[in-house]
XYZ file of C-alpha atoms in Angstrom:
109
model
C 192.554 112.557 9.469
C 196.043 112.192 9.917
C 195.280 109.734 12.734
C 196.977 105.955 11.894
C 195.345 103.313 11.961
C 196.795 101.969 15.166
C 196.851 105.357 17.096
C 192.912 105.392 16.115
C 192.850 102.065 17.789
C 194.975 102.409 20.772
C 193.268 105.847 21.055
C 189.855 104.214 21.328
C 190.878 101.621 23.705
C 191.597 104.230 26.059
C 188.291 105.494 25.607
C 186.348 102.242 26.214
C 188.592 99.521 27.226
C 186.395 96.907 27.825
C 184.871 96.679 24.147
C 188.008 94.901 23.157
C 187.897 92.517 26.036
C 184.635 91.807 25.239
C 185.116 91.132 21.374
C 187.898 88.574 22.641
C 185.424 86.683 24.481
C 183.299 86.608 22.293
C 185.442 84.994 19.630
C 187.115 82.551 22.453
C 183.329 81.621 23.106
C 182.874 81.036 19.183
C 185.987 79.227 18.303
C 185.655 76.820 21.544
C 181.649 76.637 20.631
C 183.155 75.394 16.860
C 185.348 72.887 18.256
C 182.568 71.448 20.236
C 180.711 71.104 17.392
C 183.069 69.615 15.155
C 183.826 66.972 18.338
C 180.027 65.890 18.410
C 179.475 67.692 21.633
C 176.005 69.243 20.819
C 174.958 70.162 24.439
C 178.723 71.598 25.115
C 178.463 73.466 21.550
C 175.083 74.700 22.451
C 176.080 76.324 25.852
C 179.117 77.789 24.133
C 177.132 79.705 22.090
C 174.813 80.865 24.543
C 178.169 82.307 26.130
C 179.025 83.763 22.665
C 175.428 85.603 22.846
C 175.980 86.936 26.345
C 179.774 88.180 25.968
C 178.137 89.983 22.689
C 175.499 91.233 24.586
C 177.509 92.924 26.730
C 180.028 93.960 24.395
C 177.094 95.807 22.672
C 176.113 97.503 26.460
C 179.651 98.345 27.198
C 179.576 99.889 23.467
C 176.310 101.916 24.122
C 177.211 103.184 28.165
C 180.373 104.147 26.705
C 179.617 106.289 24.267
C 176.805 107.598 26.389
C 179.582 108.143 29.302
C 182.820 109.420 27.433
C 179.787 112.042 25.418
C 178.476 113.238 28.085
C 181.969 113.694 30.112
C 183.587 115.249 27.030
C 182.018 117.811 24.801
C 182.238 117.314 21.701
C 183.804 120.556 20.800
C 186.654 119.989 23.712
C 187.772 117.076 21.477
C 187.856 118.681 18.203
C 189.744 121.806 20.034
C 192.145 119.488 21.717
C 192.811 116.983 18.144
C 193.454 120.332 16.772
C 196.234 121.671 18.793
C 197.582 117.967 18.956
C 197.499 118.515 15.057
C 198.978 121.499 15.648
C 201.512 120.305 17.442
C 202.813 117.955 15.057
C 202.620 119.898 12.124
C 205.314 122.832 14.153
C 207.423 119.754 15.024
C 207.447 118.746 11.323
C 208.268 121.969 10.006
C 211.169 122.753 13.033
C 212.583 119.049 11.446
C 212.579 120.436 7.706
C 213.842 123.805 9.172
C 216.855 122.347 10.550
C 217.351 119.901 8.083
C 217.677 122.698 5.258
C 219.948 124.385 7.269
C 222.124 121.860 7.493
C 222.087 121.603 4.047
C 222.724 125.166 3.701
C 226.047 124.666 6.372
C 227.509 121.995 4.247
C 227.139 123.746 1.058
């Protein structure tokens, strides 16, 4: 919960690094299949989009084997135990920084 936004993201592309590949082709595929289209090229425009449909398709496979592989490989309860010492973790290093910080304070007083 105390997770940013881009940690949560960088986080899950370790997990499954190929969903964001795939989620870039499939907008390349898109935006070149709209400029075909707005060219006249209607055969061109329609194979683009076929491409979109694949590079989705298997964006949506690499989603599903993923989460299939990274759940069965990782128990569910080793990631909440290991998110909670990282939490941990921080939280000590926080409190050491407001530790020394108020004595400091306390020195120059």
């Amino acid at each position: 919960s105390t997770e940013t936004y881009r940690e949560k993201a960088l986080r899950k592309f370790k997990q499954q690094p190929l969903v964001p590949v795939g989620a870039a082709a499939t907008t390349v595929a898109l935006v070149i299949a709209m400029t075909k289209m707005r060219k006249g090229q209607s055969r061109s425009f329609n194979n683009w989009l076929r491409v979109r449909i694949v590079a989705q398709g298997l964006t949506i496979a690499t989603v599903v084997a993923g989460s299939w592989a990274y759940g069965v490989s990782t128990p569910a309860s080793q990631l909440e135990a290991a998110a909670a010492q990282d939490k941990a973790i921080q939280e000590r290093a926080a409190f050491e920084d407001r530790l020394r910080l108020a004595e400091e304070i306390t020195r120059a007083e």
